mmCIF file of C-alpha atoms and ligand atoms in Angstrom:
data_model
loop_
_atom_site.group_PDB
_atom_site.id
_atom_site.type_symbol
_atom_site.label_atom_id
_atom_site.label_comp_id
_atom_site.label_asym_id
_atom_site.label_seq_id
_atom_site.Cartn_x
_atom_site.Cartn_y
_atom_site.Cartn_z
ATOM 1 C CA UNK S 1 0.000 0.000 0.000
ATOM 2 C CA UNK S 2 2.796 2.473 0.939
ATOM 3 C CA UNK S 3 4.523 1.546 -2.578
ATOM 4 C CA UNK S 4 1.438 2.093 -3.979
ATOM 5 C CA UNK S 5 1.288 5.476 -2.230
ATOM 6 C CA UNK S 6 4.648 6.885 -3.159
ATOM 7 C CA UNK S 7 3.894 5.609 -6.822
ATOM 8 C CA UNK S 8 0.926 8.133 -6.816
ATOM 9 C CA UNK S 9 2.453 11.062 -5.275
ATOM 10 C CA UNK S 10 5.377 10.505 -7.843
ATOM 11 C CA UNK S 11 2.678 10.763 -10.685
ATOM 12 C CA UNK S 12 1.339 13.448 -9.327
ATOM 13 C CA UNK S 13 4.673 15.595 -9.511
ATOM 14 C CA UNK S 14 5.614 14.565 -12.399
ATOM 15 C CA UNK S 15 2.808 15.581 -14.058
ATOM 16 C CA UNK S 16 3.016 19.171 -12.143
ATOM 17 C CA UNK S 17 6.527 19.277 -13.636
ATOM 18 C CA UNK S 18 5.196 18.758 -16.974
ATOM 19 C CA UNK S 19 2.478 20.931 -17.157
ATOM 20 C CA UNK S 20 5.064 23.969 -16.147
ATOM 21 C CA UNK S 21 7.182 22.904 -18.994
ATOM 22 C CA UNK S 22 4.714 22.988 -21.411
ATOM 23 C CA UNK S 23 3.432 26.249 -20.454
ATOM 24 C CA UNK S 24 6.735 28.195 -20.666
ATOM 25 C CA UNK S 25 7.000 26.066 -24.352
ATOM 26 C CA UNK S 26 3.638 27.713 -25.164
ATOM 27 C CA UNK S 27 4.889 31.144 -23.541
ATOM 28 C CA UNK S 28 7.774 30.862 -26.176
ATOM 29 C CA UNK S 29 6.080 29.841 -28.545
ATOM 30 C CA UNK S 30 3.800 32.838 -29.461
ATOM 31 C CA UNK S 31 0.929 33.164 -26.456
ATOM 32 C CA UNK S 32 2.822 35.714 -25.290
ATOM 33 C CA UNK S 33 3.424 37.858 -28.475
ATOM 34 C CA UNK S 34 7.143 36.238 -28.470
ATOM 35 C CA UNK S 35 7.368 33.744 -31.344
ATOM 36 C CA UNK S 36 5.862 36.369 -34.470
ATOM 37 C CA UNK S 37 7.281 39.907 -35.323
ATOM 38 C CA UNK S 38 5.750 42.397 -37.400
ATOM 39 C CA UNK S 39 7.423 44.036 -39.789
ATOM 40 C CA UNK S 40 6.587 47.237 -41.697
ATOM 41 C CA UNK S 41 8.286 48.190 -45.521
ATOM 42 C CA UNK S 42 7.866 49.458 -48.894
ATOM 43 C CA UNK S 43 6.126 47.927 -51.301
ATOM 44 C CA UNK S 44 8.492 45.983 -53.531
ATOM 45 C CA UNK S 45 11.444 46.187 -50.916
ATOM 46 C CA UNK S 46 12.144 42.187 -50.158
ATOM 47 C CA UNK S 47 12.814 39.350 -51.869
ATOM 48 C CA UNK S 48 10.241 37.199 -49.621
ATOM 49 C CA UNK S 49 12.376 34.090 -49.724
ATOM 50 C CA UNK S 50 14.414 36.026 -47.049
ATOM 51 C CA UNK S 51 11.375 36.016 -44.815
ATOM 52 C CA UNK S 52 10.859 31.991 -45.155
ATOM 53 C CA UNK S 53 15.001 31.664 -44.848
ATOM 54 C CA UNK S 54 14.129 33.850 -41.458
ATOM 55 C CA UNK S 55 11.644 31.937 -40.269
ATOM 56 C CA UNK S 56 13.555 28.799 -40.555
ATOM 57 C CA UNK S 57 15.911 29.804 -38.837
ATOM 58 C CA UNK S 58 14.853 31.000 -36.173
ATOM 59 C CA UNK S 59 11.290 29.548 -35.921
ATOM 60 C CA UNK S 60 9.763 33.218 -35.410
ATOM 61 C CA UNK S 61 6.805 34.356 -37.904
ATOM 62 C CA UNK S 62 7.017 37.396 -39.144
ATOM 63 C CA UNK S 63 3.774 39.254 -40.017
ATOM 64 C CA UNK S 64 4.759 41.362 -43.026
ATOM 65 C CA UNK S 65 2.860 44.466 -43.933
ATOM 66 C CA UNK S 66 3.930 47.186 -46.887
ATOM 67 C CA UNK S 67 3.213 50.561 -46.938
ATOM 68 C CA UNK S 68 4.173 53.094 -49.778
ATOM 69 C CA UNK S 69 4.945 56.554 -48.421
ATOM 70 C CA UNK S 70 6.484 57.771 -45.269
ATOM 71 C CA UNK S 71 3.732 60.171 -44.131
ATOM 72 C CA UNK S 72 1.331 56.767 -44.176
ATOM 73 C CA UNK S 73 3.597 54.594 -42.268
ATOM 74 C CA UNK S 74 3.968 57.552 -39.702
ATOM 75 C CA UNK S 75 0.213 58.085 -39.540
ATOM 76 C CA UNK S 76 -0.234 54.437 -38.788
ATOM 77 C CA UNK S 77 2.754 53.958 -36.648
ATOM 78 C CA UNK S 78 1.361 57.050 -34.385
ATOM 79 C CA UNK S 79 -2.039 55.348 -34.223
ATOM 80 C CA UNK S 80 -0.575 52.398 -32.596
ATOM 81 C CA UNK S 81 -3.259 49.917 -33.520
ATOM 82 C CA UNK S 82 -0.925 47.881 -35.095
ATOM 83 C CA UNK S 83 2.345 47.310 -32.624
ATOM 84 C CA UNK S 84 5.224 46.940 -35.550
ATOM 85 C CA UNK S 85 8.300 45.505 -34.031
ATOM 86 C CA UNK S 86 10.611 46.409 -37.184
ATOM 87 C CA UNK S 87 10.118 49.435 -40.214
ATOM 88 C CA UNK S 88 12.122 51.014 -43.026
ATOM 89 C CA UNK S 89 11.208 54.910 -42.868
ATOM 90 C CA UNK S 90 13.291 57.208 -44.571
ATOM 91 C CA UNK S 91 16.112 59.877 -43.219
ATOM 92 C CA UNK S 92 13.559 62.689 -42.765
ATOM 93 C CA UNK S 93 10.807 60.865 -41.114
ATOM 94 C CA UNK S 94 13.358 58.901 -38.835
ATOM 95 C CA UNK S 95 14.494 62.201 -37.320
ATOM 96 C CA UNK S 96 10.710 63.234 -37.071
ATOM 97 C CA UNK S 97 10.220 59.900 -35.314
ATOM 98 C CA UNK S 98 12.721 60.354 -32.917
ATOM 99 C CA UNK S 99 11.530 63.581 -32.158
ATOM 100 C CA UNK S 100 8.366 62.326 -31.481
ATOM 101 C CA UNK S 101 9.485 59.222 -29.452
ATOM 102 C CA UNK S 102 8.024 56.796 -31.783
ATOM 103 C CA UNK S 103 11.492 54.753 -31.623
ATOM 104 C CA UNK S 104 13.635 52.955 -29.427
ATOM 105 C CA UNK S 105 17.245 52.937 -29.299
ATOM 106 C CA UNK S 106 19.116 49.887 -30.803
ATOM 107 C CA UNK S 107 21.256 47.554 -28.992
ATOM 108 C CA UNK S 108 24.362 47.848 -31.210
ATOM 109 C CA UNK S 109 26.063 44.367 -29.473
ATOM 110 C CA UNK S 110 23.030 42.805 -30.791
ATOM 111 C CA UNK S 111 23.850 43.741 -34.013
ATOM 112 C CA UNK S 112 27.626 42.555 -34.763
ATOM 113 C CA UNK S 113 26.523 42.691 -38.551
ATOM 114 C CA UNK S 114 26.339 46.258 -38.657
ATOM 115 C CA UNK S 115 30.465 46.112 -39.519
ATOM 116 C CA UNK S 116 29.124 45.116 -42.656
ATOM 117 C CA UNK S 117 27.684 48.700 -43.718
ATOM 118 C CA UNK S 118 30.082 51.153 -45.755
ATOM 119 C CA UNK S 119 31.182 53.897 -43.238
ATOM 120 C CA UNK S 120 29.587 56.655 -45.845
ATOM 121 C CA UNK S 121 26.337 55.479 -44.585
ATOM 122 C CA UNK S 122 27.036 55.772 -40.678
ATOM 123 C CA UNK S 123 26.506 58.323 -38.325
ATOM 124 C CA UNK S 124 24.476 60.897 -40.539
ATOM 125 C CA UNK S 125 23.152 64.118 -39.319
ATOM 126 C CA UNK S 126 19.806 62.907 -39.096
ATOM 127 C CA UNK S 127 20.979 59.868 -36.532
ATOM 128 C CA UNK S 128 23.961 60.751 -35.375
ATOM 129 C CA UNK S 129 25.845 57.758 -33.778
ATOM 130 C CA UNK S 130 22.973 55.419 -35.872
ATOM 131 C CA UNK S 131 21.275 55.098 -32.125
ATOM 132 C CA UNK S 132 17.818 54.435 -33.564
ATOM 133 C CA UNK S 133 18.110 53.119 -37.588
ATOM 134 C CA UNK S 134 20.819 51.247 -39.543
ATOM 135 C CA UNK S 135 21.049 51.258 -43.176
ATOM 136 C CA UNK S 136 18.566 49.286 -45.313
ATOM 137 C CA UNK S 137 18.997 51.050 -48.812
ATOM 138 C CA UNK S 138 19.785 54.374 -50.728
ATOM 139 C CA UNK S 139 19.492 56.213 -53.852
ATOM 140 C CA UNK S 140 18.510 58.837 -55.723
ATOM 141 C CA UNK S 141 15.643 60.451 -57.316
ATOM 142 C CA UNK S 142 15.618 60.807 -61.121
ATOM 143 C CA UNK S 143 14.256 60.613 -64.151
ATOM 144 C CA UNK S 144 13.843 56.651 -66.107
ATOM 145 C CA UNK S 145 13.128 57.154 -70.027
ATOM 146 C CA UNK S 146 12.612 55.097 -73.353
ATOM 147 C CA UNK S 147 15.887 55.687 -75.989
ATOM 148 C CA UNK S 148 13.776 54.370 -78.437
ATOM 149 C CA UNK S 149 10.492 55.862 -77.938
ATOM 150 C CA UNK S 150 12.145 59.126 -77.304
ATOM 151 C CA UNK S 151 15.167 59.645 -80.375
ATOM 152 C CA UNK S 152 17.849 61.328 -78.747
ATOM 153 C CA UNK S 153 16.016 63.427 -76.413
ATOM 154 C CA UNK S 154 18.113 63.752 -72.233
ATOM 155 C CA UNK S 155 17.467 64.898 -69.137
ATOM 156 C CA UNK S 156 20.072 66.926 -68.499
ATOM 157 C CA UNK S 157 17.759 69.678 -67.181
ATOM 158 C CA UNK S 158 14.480 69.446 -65.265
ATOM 159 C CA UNK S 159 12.819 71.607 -67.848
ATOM 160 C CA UNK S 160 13.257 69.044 -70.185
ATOM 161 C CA UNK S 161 10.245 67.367 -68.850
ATOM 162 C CA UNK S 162 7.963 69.996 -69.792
ATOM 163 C CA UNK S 163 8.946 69.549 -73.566
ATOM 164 C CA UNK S 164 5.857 69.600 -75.432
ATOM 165 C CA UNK S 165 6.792 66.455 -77.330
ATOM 166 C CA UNK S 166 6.291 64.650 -74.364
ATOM 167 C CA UNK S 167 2.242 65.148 -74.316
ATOM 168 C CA UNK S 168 0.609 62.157 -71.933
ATOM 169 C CA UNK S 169 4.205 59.961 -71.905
ATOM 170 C CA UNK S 170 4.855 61.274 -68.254
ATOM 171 C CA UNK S 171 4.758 58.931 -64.950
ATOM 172 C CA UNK S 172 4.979 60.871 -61.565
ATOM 173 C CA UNK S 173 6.058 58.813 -58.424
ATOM 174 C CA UNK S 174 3.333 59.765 -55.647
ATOM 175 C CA UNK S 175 5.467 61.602 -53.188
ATOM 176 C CA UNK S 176 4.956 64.748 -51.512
ATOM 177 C CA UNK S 177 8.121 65.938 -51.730
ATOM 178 C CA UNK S 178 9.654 63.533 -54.696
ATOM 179 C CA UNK S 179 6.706 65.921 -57.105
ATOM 180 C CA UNK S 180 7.352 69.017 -54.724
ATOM 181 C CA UNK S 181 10.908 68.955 -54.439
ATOM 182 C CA UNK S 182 11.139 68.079 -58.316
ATOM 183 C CA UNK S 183 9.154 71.547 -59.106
ATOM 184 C CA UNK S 184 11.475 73.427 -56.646
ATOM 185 C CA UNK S 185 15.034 72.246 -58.179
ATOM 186 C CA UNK S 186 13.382 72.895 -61.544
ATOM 187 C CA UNK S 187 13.223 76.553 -60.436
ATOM 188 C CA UNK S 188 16.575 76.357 -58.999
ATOM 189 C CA UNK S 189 15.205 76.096 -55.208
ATOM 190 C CA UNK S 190 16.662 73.190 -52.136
ATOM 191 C CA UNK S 191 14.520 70.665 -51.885
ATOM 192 C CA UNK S 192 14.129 71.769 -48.538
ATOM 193 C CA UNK S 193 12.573 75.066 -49.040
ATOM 194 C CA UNK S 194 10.023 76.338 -46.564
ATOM 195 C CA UNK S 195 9.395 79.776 -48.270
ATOM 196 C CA UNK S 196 5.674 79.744 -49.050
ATOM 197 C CA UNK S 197 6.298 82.245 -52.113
ATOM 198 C CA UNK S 198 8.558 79.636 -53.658
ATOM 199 C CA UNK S 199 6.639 76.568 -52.658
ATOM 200 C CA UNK S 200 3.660 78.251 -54.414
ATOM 201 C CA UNK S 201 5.631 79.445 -57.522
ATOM 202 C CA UNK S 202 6.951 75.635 -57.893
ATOM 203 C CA UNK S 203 3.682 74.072 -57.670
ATOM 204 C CA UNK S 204 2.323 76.410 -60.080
ATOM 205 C CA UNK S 205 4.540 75.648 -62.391
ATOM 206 C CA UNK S 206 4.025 71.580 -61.838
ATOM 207 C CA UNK S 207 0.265 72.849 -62.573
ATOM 208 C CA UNK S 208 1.901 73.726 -66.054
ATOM 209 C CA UNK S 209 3.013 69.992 -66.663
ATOM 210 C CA UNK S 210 -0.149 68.348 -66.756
ATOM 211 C CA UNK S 211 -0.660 68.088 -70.555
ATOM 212 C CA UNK S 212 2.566 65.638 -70.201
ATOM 213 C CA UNK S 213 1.228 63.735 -67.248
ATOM 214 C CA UNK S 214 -0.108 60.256 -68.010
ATOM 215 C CA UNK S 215 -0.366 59.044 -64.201
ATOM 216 C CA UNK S 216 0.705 59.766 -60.700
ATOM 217 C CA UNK S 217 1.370 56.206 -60.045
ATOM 218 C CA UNK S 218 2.999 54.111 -56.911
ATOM 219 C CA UNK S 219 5.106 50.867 -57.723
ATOM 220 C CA UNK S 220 2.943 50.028 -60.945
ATOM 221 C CA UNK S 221 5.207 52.641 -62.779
ATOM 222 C CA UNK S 222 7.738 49.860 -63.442
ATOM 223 C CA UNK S 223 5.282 47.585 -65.271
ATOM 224 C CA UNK S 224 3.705 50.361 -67.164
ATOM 225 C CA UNK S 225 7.610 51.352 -68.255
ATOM 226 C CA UNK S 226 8.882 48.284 -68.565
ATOM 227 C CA UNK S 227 5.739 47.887 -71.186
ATOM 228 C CA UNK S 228 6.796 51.380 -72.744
ATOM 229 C CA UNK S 229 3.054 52.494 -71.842
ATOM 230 C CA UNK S 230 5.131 55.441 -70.796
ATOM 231 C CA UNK S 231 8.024 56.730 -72.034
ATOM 232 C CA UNK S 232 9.352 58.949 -69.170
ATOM 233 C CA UNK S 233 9.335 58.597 -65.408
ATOM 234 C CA UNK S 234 10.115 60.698 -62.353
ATOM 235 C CA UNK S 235 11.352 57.319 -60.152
ATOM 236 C CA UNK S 236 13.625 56.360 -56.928
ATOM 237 C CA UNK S 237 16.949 55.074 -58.455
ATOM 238 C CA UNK S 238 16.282 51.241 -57.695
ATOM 239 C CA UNK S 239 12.557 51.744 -59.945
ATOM 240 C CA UNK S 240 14.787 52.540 -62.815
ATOM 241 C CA UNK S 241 17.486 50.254 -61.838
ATOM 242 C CA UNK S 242 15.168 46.825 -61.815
ATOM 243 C CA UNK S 243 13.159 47.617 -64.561
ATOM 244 C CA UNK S 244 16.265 48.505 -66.880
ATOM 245 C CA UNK S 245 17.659 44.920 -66.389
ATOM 246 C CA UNK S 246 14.039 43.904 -68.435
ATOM 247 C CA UNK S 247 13.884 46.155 -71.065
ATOM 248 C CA UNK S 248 17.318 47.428 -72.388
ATOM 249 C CA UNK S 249 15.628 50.557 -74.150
ATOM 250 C CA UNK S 250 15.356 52.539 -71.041
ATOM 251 C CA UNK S 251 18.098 54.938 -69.525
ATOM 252 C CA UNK S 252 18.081 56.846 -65.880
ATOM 253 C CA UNK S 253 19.859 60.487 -65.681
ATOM 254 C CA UNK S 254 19.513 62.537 -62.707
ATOM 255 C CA UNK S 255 19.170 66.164 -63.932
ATOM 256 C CA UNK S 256 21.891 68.984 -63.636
ATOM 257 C CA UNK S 257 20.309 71.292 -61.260
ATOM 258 C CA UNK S 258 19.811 68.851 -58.772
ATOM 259 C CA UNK S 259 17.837 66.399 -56.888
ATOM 260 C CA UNK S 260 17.589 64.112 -54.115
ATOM 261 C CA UNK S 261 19.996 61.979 -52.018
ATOM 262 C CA UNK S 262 17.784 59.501 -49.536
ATOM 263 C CA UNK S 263 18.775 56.683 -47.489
ATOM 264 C CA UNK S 264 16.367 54.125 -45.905
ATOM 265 C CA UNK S 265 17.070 52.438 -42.647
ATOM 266 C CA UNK S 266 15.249 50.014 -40.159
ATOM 267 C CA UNK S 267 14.224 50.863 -36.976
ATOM 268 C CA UNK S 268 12.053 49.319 -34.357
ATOM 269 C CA UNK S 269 9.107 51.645 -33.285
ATOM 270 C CA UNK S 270 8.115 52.290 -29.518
ATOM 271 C CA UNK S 271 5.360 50.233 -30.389
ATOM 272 C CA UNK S 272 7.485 47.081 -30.525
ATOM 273 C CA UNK S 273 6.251 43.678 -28.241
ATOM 274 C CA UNK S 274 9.246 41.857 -30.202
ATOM 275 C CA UNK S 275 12.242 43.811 -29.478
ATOM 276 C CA UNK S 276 14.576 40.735 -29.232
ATOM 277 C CA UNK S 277 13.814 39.498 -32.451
ATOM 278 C CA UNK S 278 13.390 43.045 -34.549
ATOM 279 C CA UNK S 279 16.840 43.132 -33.573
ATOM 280 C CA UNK S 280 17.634 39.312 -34.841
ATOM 281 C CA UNK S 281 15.687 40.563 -38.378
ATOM 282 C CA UNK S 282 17.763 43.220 -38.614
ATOM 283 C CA UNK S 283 21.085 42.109 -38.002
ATOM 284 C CA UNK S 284 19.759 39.079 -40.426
ATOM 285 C CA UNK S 285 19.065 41.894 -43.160
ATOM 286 C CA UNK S 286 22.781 43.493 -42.350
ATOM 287 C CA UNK S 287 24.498 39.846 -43.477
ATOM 288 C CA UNK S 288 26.502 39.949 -46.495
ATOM 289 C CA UNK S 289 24.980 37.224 -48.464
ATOM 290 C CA UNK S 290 21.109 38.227 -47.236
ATOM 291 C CA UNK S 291 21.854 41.890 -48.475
ATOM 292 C CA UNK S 292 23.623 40.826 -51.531
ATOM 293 C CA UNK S 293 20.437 38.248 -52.428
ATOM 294 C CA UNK S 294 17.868 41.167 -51.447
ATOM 295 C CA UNK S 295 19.865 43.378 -53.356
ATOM 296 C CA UNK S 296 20.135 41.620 -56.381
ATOM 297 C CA UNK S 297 16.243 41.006 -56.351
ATOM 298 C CA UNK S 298 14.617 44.184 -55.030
ATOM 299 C CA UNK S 299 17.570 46.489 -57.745
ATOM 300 C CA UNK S 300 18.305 48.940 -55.355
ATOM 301 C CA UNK S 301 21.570 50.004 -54.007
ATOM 302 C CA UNK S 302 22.757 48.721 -51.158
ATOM 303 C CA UNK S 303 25.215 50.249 -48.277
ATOM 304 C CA UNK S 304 26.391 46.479 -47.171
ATOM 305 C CA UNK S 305 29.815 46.855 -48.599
ATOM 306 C CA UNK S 306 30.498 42.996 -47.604
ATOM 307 C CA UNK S 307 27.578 42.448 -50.246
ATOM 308 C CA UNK S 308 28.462 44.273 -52.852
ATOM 309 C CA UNK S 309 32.010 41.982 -53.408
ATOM 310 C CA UNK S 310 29.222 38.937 -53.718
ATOM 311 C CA UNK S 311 27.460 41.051 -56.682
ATOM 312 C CA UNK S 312 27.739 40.635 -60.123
ATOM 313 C CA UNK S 313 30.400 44.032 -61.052
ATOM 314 C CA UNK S 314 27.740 45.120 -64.037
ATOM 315 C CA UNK S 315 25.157 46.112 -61.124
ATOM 316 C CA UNK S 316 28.404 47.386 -58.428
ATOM 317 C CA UNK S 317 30.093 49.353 -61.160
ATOM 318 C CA UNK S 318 27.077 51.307 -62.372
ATOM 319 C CA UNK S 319 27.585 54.663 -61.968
ATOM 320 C CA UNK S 320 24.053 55.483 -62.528
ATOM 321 C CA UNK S 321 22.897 53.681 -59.219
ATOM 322 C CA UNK S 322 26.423 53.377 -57.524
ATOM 323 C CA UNK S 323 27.216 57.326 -57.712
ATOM 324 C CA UNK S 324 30.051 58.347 -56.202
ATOM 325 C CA UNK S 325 30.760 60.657 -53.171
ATOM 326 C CA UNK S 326 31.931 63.095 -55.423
ATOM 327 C CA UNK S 327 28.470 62.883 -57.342
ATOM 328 C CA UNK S 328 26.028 62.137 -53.924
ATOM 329 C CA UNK S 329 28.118 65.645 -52.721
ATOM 330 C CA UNK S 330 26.396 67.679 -55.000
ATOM 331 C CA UNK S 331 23.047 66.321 -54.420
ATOM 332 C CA UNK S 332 20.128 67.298 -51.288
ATOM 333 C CA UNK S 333 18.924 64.853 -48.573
ATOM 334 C CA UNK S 334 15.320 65.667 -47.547
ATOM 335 C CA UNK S 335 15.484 67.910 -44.259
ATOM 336 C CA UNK S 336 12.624 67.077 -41.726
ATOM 337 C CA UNK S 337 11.091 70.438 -41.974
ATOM 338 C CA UNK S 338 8.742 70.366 -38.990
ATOM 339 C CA UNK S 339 5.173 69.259 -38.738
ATOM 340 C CA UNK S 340 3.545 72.391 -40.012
ATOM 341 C CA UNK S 341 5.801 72.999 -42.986
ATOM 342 C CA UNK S 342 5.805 69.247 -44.396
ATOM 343 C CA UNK S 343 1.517 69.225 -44.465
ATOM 344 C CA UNK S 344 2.153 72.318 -46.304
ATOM 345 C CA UNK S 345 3.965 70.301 -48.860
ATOM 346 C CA UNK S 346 1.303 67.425 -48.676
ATOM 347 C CA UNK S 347 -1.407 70.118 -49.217
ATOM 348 C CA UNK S 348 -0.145 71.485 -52.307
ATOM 349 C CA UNK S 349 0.673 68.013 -53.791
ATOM 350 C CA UNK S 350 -2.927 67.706 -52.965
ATOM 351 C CA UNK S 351 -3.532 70.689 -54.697
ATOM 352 C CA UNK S 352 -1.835 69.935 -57.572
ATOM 353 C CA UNK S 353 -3.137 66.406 -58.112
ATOM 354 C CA UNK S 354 -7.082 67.989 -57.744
ATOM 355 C CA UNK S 355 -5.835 70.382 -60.694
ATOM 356 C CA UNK S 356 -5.375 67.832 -63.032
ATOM 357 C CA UNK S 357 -8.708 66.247 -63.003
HETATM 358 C C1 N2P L 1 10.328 50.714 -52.991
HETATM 359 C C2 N2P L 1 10.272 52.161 -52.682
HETATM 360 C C3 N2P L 1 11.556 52.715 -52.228
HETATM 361 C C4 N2P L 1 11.372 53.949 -51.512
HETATM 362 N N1 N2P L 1 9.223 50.338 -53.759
HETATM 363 C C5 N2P L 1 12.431 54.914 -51.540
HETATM 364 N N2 N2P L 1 12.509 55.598 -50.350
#
């Protein structure tokens, strides 16, 4: 009777020890928010077999979600109904976040891949010491067009967009301060201007492009180039970049006067329940071979300089897409200009956009 006893109290503990273990499995495992992370990027901006290759290996699930502008990804970020643990905003909005508190500051010994990134991309002005975002990609804004659709017609000049030759053949990327900032240099303005005489006087004379405006489109303006739907294109770099590789008629030039230099980096907002593993995704983003593979899939330029020796040298000695310092020196990164100032920007975009229906 007494073995019988001791047999039955064993069972019992046992048991207790059991079900503890497999509740701190099912803590791990994702009833606690642990095992998924959310992440929050561009349109276009992955090659998604990098998300399975991430999940392997470390048996998290990430929750992907793409947006296609910075002021959207703010707006939702601020709302907090959705708790990202990882995004990819660019320089300007980063220093707005951090302003705001939106982010949280990065655990750099968590992140031994960040040796990886090209020193030209570290510690700029608008993250000094990269406390809250680490490189993703960069590039520049410009202008795609068709060779053959177009005879020997360049872009050396802004103005040569308004070129009456050019009725309906025009694709605008749908960015504030891309279609903004584009009017502005025209004029001979920084892309940064907050003088409301000058921001008027550029939008004005966008209002003067619409006969050549086909579409203000998002990422569909690759397709409809690629197709030669369009012949011209006001694009981010990597646009023109991935859609060149399909159709060997097309060309990018960044005009004379000026344009844009912008970098994209990953952060993790304050909203974060993963922080652990938004730190493992990103430091799984900063590895050579992931960066080279995302790179050579997505087009776009990328600061991993341990990548770029894995590239083919067509895509790393392109000059068009791989400008150097001496070239980037001469161009404008996008100042955050302060709440007030960049919904004035937003509302003549608006503006102009009503105007041409
Ligand atoms: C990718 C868009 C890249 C955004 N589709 C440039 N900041």
């Amino acid at each position: 009777m007494k073995k019988l006893m001791q047999a039955f109290v064993a069972i019992v503990i046992v048991s207790a020890l059991l079900l503890v273990a497999i509740n701190r499995l099912n803590a791990s495992a994702g009833y606690s928010g642990d095992n998924t992370l959310t992440v929050y990027n561009w349109g276009d901006y992955i090659d998604e077999e990098l998300i399975e290759q991430f999940e392997e290996e470390t048996g998290i699930t990430i929750i992907y979600e793409t947006f296609d502008s910075n002021e959207a990804m703010m707006t939702k970020i601020e709302q907090g109904g959705t708790s990202y643990d990882v995004a990819v905003p660019s320089e300007y909005t980063i220093e707005k976040m951090i302003e705001q508190d939106l982010l949280i500051e990065l655990d750099h010994s968590k992140l031994p891949n960040l040796e990886n990134i090209d020193e030209r991309f570290m510690d700029l002005a608008f993250d000094p010491g990269n406390k809250y975002s680490v490189p993703y990609f960069w590039g520049t804004v410009g202008i795609v067009y068709n060779k053959e659709m177009l005879g020997d017609m360049t872009f050396s000049s802004w103005d040569d967009l308004w070129n009456p030759s050019l009725e309906n053949e025009i694709l605008l990327v749908d960015g504030a301060r891309e279609v903004i900032g584009m009017g502005l240099n025209s004029l001979g303005y920084s892309l940064n201007d907050t003088n409301k005489d000058h921001l008027q006087e550029a939008t004005e004379k966008l209002k003067t492009l619409t006969p050549n405006i086909k579409a203000i489109v998002g990422d569909e303006n690759k397709l409809l180039m690629a197709n030669e739907e369009a012949a011209v294109a006001l694009v981010w770099s990597g646009d023109a970049s991935e859609i060149m590789f399909e159709n060997e008629n097309l060309d990018y030039a960044v005009p004379e006067e000026g344009s844009n230099l912008w970098f994209d980096n990953m952060v993790i907002p304050s909203t974060a329940r993963n922080v652990d593993g938004a730190h493992q995704f990103i430091n799984f983003m900063l590895d050579a071979e992931v960066a080279a593979q995302n790179t050579e899939y997505v087009s776009y330029s990328t600061p991993n300089k341990e990548a770029l020796k894995l590239m083919p040298e067509d895509m790393v000695k392109d000059e068009r897409f791989y400008p150097s310092p001496e070239l980037t020196e001469k161009l404008e990164v996008y100042e955050n200009l302060g709440k007030e100032n960049l919904s004035y920007y937003n509302d003549l975009f608006l503006e102009f956009k009503m105007y041409r229906k």
